[in-house]
Amino acid sequence: MVDNPSPTEDRLDPPINRIPFDIFQVIITLCRDDSSESFQYTASQVCHLWREYVLSMPLLWNRLDIDKLPLKWDLLEAKLERSGRAPLDIHIGQVPFSKSALPTLRKIMKMVLPHLNRWGYLHLVDVPHKVKRIVLDQVRAAHAPLLEEVRVIQSSYYDQPSKLLLQNTCSRWKPRDLFSGHLPCLRTVEWSSPLEDRKALPSFKNLRDLTLGDGTLNDRTALPFILLIHQLLTDSPSLEYLRIKHIPSNVVYALSTNHECASLELSPFTHNLLRTLIVDSSPTLRSTVLRTLILPNLRTISKIYYNHYVELSVCESIAQWNSLPSLRVLSIAEDSLIGSTANPTLPLQLSFLARAIHNLVSLRVLSLRSINFEGDKYLPDLGTSCPHLRWLLLVLCRRLSVPAVRAIVERRIRTEGMSPLEVLCIQPDHWRNTEDSRPTQEDVEWFSEHVDTFKQQDDLHYITKDCW
């Protein structure tokens, strides 16, 4: 037996087998694919050394996917053992409950419940209501000190009769009860399961990320919806990300909501840490929500520039309260874009536009849509405001002159401390614009020389650069 291998034998080992274990661990972790169940098993069978290393990496074995049939109980038990003390990532889907739902659930809980103190993530996707209730009741009744994320998702699967559908056997059960337990590390909640009563929503004290998805809320009017957002922000002083859906069930309801928003007056509410607020609803309701909030750290109300636009009514609160000083992406449109009737307050709203834009000192992307600038009278002075602005989109705007836009581009180039425009889009309203609103060939050449990208059609969604 040779205690020390010769240099020749050492050279026969592949390079990866000669690196330290901590570097090997980093490489294997980066190569891991969470969507594949076979990676860690394949890696552990490469050679004796790899098997020793892979079995010594608990984070390769801490994800339990319980969403396929047949359930491989022996492999799940092996992963639990090999995960050591690592936080568990538990995913439970609908498929295991297609037959013998409760016996299957008992077996699952018998396996994972003794490790509740290690639960880090819990995802329940389209599970029957009884299963959901039992699992969440167990979390509520015990101590889960490492639980950071809870996602309860119910898609349209249960909209149709199904053999997986189990009736709610406890009508008094409320999700609020779940979060009254000991969950000091809970930071993320995604809830897409129907709630008949918005008051059933829990108080999320330490939460950072909250998503209330499709079918969660059944409020029929704007006021309860807005008050709910205020309540969520009150209960969650550490919240940084909030996405909430309020989709009108029909056109009549949408119009009645818009009329209610027009007369709604609420005192502004301040939340200091929220950075993202995405309201999947009508532009009118989204605008009304923003009018009632002062959010000093809010950066975005949309993930992409052309989605989730707001109405001119938002400008008054931004101008008067400087309510969104950190906002980076904003798309503003006149009410007429969504087919509402003539707005008698439109001249007043337009008068706040320039002051509002002046207060948006962090803005990177600005889209102005279907706005009548009255011969450049209401066009904001973007040559001396919004120092970080990079994208400017003027889409279907009326009574806007191209020379005024050229003056903005020139002024930003000449003014110290102003970022030159990288993307400019002027899409004329060919039905209602005058000749000076349409770029000539000379204008096109000039803009193409002074900005990186000039377009006459709003098709910039193909640009993947995350300029904000």
mmCIF file of N, CA and C in Angstrom, residues 68-148:
data_model
loop_
_atom_site.group_PDB
_atom_site.id
_atom_site.type_symbol
_atom_site.label_atom_id
_atom_site.label_comp_id
_atom_site.label_asym_id
_atom_site.label_seq_id
_atom_site.Cartn_x
_atom_site.Cartn_y
_atom_site.Cartn_z
ATOM 1 N N LYS A 68 -46.058 14.679 -6.981
ATOM 2 C CA LYS A 68 -46.138 13.697 -8.053
ATOM 3 C C LYS A 68 -46.569 12.348 -7.503
ATOM 4 N N LEU A 69 -47.101 11.536 -8.385
ATOM 5 C CA LEU A 69 -47.447 10.162 -8.046
ATOM 6 C C LEU A 69 -46.648 9.212 -8.941
ATOM 7 N N PRO A 70 -46.204 8.081 -8.400
ATOM 8 C CA PRO A 70 -46.348 7.702 -6.984
ATOM 9 C C PRO A 70 -45.342 8.444 -6.117
ATOM 10 N N LEU A 71 -45.708 8.699 -4.865
ATOM 11 C CA LEU A 71 -44.785 9.340 -3.930
ATOM 12 C C LEU A 71 -43.692 8.360 -3.531
ATOM 13 N N LYS A 72 -42.469 8.800 -3.643
ATOM 14 C CA LYS A 72 -41.322 7.953 -3.300
ATOM 15 C C LYS A 72 -40.920 8.259 -1.858
ATOM 16 N N TRP A 73 -41.578 7.573 -0.945
ATOM 17 C CA TRP A 73 -41.398 7.870 0.468
ATOM 18 C C TRP A 73 -39.964 7.632 0.923
ATOM 19 N N ASP A 74 -39.336 6.575 0.393
ATOM 20 C CA ASP A 74 -37.967 6.271 0.822
ATOM 21 C C ASP A 74 -37.002 7.383 0.424
ATOM 22 N N LEU A 75 -37.203 7.974 -0.777
ATOM 23 C CA LEU A 75 -36.328 9.071 -1.206
ATOM 24 C C LEU A 75 -36.582 10.338 -0.382
ATOM 25 N N LEU A 76 -37.846 10.589 -0.055
ATOM 26 C CA LEU A 76 -38.149 11.752 0.781
ATOM 27 C C LEU A 76 -37.526 11.612 2.161
ATOM 28 N N GLU A 77 -37.602 10.409 2.718
ATOM 29 C CA GLU A 77 -36.981 10.175 4.025
ATOM 30 C C GLU A 77 -35.468 10.325 3.945
ATOM 31 N N ALA A 78 -34.883 9.855 2.852
ATOM 32 C CA ALA A 78 -33.436 9.989 2.692
ATOM 33 C C ALA A 78 -33.028 11.452 2.583
ATOM 34 N N LYS A 79 -33.822 12.261 1.867
ATOM 35 C CA LYS A 79 -33.497 13.674 1.746
ATOM 36 C C LYS A 79 -33.621 14.375 3.097
ATOM 37 N N LEU A 80 -34.628 14.008 3.866
ATOM 38 C CA LEU A 80 -34.758 14.589 5.201
ATOM 39 C C LEU A 80 -33.532 14.291 6.048
ATOM 40 N N GLU A 81 -33.054 13.067 5.972
ATOM 41 C CA GLU A 81 -31.895 12.687 6.775
ATOM 42 C C GLU A 81 -30.638 13.407 6.305
ATOM 43 N N ARG A 82 -30.460 13.476 4.987
ATOM 44 C CA ARG A 82 -29.250 14.090 4.447
ATOM 45 C C ARG A 82 -29.260 15.609 4.572
ATOM 46 N N SER A 83 -30.436 16.211 4.741
ATOM 47 C CA SER A 83 -30.506 17.673 4.870
ATOM 48 C C SER A 83 -30.003 18.170 6.213
ATOM 49 N N GLY A 84 -29.753 17.253 7.140
ATOM 50 C CA GLY A 84 -29.174 17.638 8.422
ATOM 51 C C GLY A 84 -30.029 18.651 9.156
ATOM 52 N N ARG A 85 -29.426 19.804 9.453
ATOM 53 C CA ARG A 85 -30.141 20.873 10.157
ATOM 54 C C ARG A 85 -30.491 22.043 9.249
ATOM 55 N N ALA A 86 -30.355 21.846 7.948
ATOM 56 C CA ALA A 86 -30.629 22.926 7.003
ATOM 57 C C ALA A 86 -32.124 23.256 6.976
ATOM 58 N N PRO A 87 -32.499 24.523 6.744
ATOM 59 C CA PRO A 87 -33.918 24.884 6.613
ATOM 60 C C PRO A 87 -34.559 24.130 5.457
ATOM 61 N N LEU A 88 -35.785 23.660 5.660
ATOM 62 C CA LEU A 88 -36.474 22.851 4.661
ATOM 63 C C LEU A 88 -37.324 23.723 3.746
ATOM 64 N N ASP A 89 -37.290 23.391 2.455
ATOM 65 C CA ASP A 89 -38.107 24.034 1.437
ATOM 66 C C ASP A 89 -39.158 23.014 1.005
ATOM 67 N N ILE A 90 -40.400 23.182 1.470
ATOM 68 C CA ILE A 90 -41.440 22.173 1.283
ATOM 69 C C ILE A 90 -42.457 22.653 0.247
ATOM 70 N N HIS A 91 -42.631 21.878 -0.816
ATOM 71 C CA HIS A 91 -43.592 22.173 -1.871
ATOM 72 C C HIS A 91 -44.609 21.041 -1.922
ATOM 73 N N ILE A 92 -45.874 21.369 -1.693
ATOM 74 C CA ILE A 92 -46.940 20.364 -1.719
ATOM 75 C C ILE A 92 -47.940 20.758 -2.798
ATOM 76 N N GLY A 93 -48.172 19.875 -3.760
ATOM 77 C CA GLY A 93 -49.101 20.136 -4.859
ATOM 78 C C GLY A 93 -50.364 19.304 -4.753
ATOM 79 N N GLN A 94 -51.190 19.364 -5.769
ATOM 80 C CA GLN A 94 -52.512 18.752 -5.738
ATOM 81 C C GLN A 94 -52.502 17.268 -6.070
ATOM 82 N N VAL A 95 -51.537 16.821 -6.887
ATOM 83 C CA VAL A 95 -51.584 15.465 -7.439
ATOM 84 C C VAL A 95 -51.620 14.369 -6.374
ATOM 85 N N PRO A 96 -50.826 14.434 -5.297
ATOM 86 C CA PRO A 96 -50.848 13.331 -4.323
ATOM 87 C C PRO A 96 -52.205 13.095 -3.670
ATOM 88 N N PHE A 97 -53.123 14.063 -3.789
ATOM 89 C CA PHE A 97 -54.399 13.940 -3.087
ATOM 90 C C PHE A 97 -55.536 13.523 -4.026
ATOM 91 N N SER A 98 -55.191 13.064 -5.220
ATOM 92 C CA SER A 98 -56.229 12.630 -6.159
ATOM 93 C C SER A 98 -56.942 11.380 -5.662
ATOM 94 N N LYS A 99 -56.246 10.572 -4.877
ATOM 95 C CA LYS A 99 -56.847 9.396 -4.260
ATOM 96 C C LYS A 99 -56.405 9.339 -2.799
ATOM 97 N N SER A 100 -57.308 8.997 -1.932
ATOM 98 C CA SER A 100 -56.986 8.836 -0.502
ATOM 99 C C SER A 100 -56.314 10.085 0.044
ATOM 100 N N ALA A 101 -57.007 11.214 -0.063
ATOM 101 C CA ALA A 101 -56.396 12.488 0.306
ATOM 102 C C ALA A 101 -55.938 12.513 1.761
ATOM 103 N N LEU A 102 -56.837 12.182 2.693
ATOM 104 C CA LEU A 102 -56.480 12.294 4.108
ATOM 105 C C LEU A 102 -55.432 11.270 4.540
ATOM 106 N N PRO A 103 -55.501 9.995 4.126
ATOM 107 C CA PRO A 103 -54.402 9.079 4.483
ATOM 108 C C PRO A 103 -53.049 9.550 3.959
ATOM 109 N N THR A 104 -53.057 10.095 2.730
ATOM 110 C CA THR A 104 -51.793 10.620 2.192
ATOM 111 C C THR A 104 -51.292 11.794 3.013
ATOM 112 N N LEU A 105 -52.218 12.671 3.399
ATOM 113 C CA LEU A 105 -51.830 13.833 4.197
ATOM 114 C C LEU A 105 -51.274 13.398 5.544
ATOM 115 N N ARG A 106 -51.907 12.403 6.177
ATOM 116 C CA ARG A 106 -51.397 11.932 7.474
ATOM 117 C C ARG A 106 -49.962 11.427 7.353
ATOM 118 N N LYS A 107 -49.695 10.719 6.270
ATOM 119 C CA LYS A 107 -48.346 10.182 6.079
ATOM 120 C C LYS A 107 -47.340 11.313 5.844
ATOM 121 N N ILE A 108 -47.765 12.322 5.070
ATOM 122 C CA ILE A 108 -46.887 13.469 4.825
ATOM 123 C C ILE A 108 -46.578 14.195 6.134
ATOM 124 N N MET A 109 -47.629 14.470 6.913
ATOM 125 C CA MET A 109 -47.426 15.211 8.155
ATOM 126 C C MET A 109 -46.608 14.410 9.149
ATOM 127 N N LYS A 110 -46.789 13.110 9.177
ATOM 128 C CA LYS A 110 -45.991 12.271 10.077
ATOM 129 C C LYS A 110 -44.511 12.359 9.731
ATOM 130 N N MET A 111 -44.225 12.573 8.445
ATOM 131 C CA MET A 111 -42.842 12.638 8.005
ATOM 132 C C MET A 111 -42.221 14.015 8.259
ATOM 133 N N VAL A 112 -42.965 15.107 7.944
ATOM 134 C CA VAL A 112 -42.351 16.432 7.979
ATOM 135 C C VAL A 112 -42.611 17.200 9.275
ATOM 136 N N LEU A 113 -43.671 16.861 9.992
ATOM 137 C CA LEU A 113 -44.014 17.649 11.172
ATOM 138 C C LEU A 113 -42.949 17.605 12.264
ATOM 139 N N PRO A 114 -42.268 16.468 12.489
ATOM 140 C CA PRO A 114 -41.192 16.484 13.500
ATOM 141 C C PRO A 114 -40.071 17.463 13.175
ATOM 142 N N HIS A 115 -40.020 17.918 11.931
ATOM 143 C CA HIS A 115 -38.968 18.861 11.517
ATOM 144 C C HIS A 115 -39.511 20.279 11.371
ATOM 145 N N LEU A 116 -40.627 20.593 12.016
ATOM 146 C CA LEU A 116 -41.250 21.908 11.877
ATOM 147 C C LEU A 116 -40.302 23.035 12.270
ATOM 148 N N ASN A 117 -39.433 22.778 13.211
ATOM 149 C CA ASN A 117 -38.486 23.814 13.637
ATOM 150 C C ASN A 117 -37.469 24.152 12.548
ATOM 151 N N ARG A 118 -37.452 23.340 11.463
ATOM 152 C CA ARG A 118 -36.534 23.608 10.348
ATOM 153 C C ARG A 118 -37.247 24.109 9.104
ATOM 154 N N TRP A 119 -38.565 24.227 9.136
ATOM 155 C CA TRP A 119 -39.274 24.693 7.949
ATOM 156 C C TRP A 119 -38.833 26.117 7.620
ATOM 157 N N GLY A 120 -38.360 26.309 6.382
ATOM 158 C CA GLY A 120 -37.975 27.646 5.946
ATOM 159 C C GLY A 120 -38.941 28.219 4.928
ATOM 160 N N TYR A 121 -39.430 27.354 4.016
ATOM 161 C CA TYR A 121 -40.366 27.765 2.968
ATOM 162 C C TYR A 121 -41.483 26.732 2.886
ATOM 163 N N LEU A 122 -42.710 27.226 2.761
ATOM 164 C CA LEU A 122 -43.867 26.354 2.627
ATOM 165 C C LEU A 122 -44.698 26.841 1.440
ATOM 166 N N HIS A 123 -44.819 25.997 0.420
ATOM 167 C CA HIS A 123 -45.591 26.332 -0.768
ATOM 168 C C HIS A 123 -46.712 25.306 -0.920
ATOM 169 N N LEU A 124 -47.957 25.787 -0.912
ATOM 170 C CA LEU A 124 -49.118 24.926 -1.126
ATOM 171 C C LEU A 124 -49.791 25.377 -2.421
ATOM 172 N N VAL A 125 -49.799 24.514 -3.421
ATOM 173 C CA VAL A 125 -50.296 24.888 -4.744
ATOM 174 C C VAL A 125 -51.485 24.003 -5.109
ATOM 175 N N ASP A 126 -52.666 24.612 -5.171
ATOM 176 C CA ASP A 126 -53.888 23.924 -5.595
ATOM 177 C C ASP A 126 -54.218 22.703 -4.746
ATOM 178 N N VAL A 127 -53.826 22.705 -3.501
ATOM 179 C CA VAL A 127 -54.195 21.579 -2.644
ATOM 180 C C VAL A 127 -55.652 21.741 -2.211
ATOM 181 N N PRO A 128 -56.370 20.645 -1.930
ATOM 182 C CA PRO A 128 -57.742 20.762 -1.443
ATOM 183 C C PRO A 128 -57.801 21.600 -0.164
ATOM 184 N N HIS A 129 -58.941 22.232 0.040
ATOM 185 C CA HIS A 129 -59.060 23.160 1.167
ATOM 186 C C HIS A 129 -58.808 22.467 2.500
ATOM 187 N N LYS A 130 -59.284 21.250 2.653
ATOM 188 C CA LYS A 130 -59.086 20.546 3.924
ATOM 189 C C LYS A 130 -57.601 20.329 4.185
ATOM 190 N N VAL A 131 -56.849 19.954 3.153
ATOM 191 C CA VAL A 131 -55.402 19.762 3.289
ATOM 192 C C VAL A 131 -54.733 21.073 3.678
ATOM 193 N N LYS A 132 -55.118 22.129 2.996
ATOM 194 C CA LYS A 132 -54.536 23.448 3.300
ATOM 195 C C LYS A 132 -54.795 23.832 4.752
ATOM 196 N N ARG A 133 -56.023 23.634 5.179
ATOM 197 C CA ARG A 133 -56.387 24.034 6.544
ATOM 198 C C ARG A 133 -55.612 23.237 7.585
ATOM 199 N N ILE A 134 -55.489 21.922 7.380
ATOM 200 C CA ILE A 134 -54.797 21.074 8.352
ATOM 201 C C ILE A 134 -53.313 21.446 8.429
ATOM 202 N N VAL A 135 -52.697 21.636 7.261
ATOM 203 C CA VAL A 135 -51.261 21.979 7.257
ATOM 204 C C VAL A 135 -51.024 23.313 7.953
ATOM 205 N N LEU A 136 -51.824 24.323 7.624
ATOM 206 C CA LEU A 136 -51.615 25.645 8.213
ATOM 207 C C LEU A 136 -51.962 25.665 9.697
ATOM 208 N N ASP A 137 -52.939 24.857 10.098
ATOM 209 C CA ASP A 137 -53.256 24.765 11.529
ATOM 210 C C ASP A 137 -52.089 24.186 12.318
ATOM 211 N N GLN A 138 -51.372 23.241 11.720
ATOM 212 C CA GLN A 138 -50.212 22.671 12.398
ATOM 213 C C GLN A 138 -49.116 23.714 12.574
ATOM 214 N N VAL A 139 -48.945 24.566 11.555
ATOM 215 C CA VAL A 139 -47.950 25.635 11.663
ATOM 216 C C VAL A 139 -48.354 26.620 12.755
ATOM 217 N N ARG A 140 -49.651 26.935 12.790
ATOM 218 C CA ARG A 140 -50.136 27.905 13.764
ATOM 219 C C ARG A 140 -49.983 27.399 15.191
ATOM 220 N N ALA A 141 -50.193 26.093 15.377
ATOM 221 C CA ALA A 141 -50.213 25.548 16.726
ATOM 222 C C ALA A 141 -48.826 25.294 17.293
ATOM 223 N N ALA A 142 -47.807 25.331 16.461
ATOM 224 C CA ALA A 142 -46.461 24.997 16.925
ATOM 225 C C ALA A 142 -45.513 26.170 16.684
ATOM 226 N N HIS A 143 -44.239 25.924 16.957
ATOM 227 C CA HIS A 143 -43.218 26.962 16.825
ATOM 228 C C HIS A 143 -42.426 26.704 15.554
ATOM 229 N N ALA A 144 -42.402 27.672 14.647
ATOM 230 C CA ALA A 144 -41.660 27.554 13.389
ATOM 231 C C ALA A 144 -40.695 28.726 13.288
ATOM 232 N N PRO A 145 -39.597 28.675 14.010
ATOM 233 C CA PRO A 145 -38.723 29.854 14.129
ATOM 234 C C PRO A 145 -38.001 30.230 12.843
ATOM 235 N N LEU A 146 -37.853 29.305 11.873
ATOM 236 C CA LEU A 146 -37.100 29.601 10.658
ATOM 237 C C LEU A 146 -37.979 29.878 9.451
ATOM 238 N N LEU A 147 -39.296 29.787 9.606
ATOM 239 C CA LEU A 147 -40.192 29.945 8.472
ATOM 240 C C LEU A 147 -40.139 31.372 7.936
ATOM 241 N N GLU A 148 -39.692 31.512 6.691
ATOM 242 C CA GLU A 148 -39.536 32.824 6.065
ATOM 243 C C GLU A 148 -40.598 33.109 5.012
#
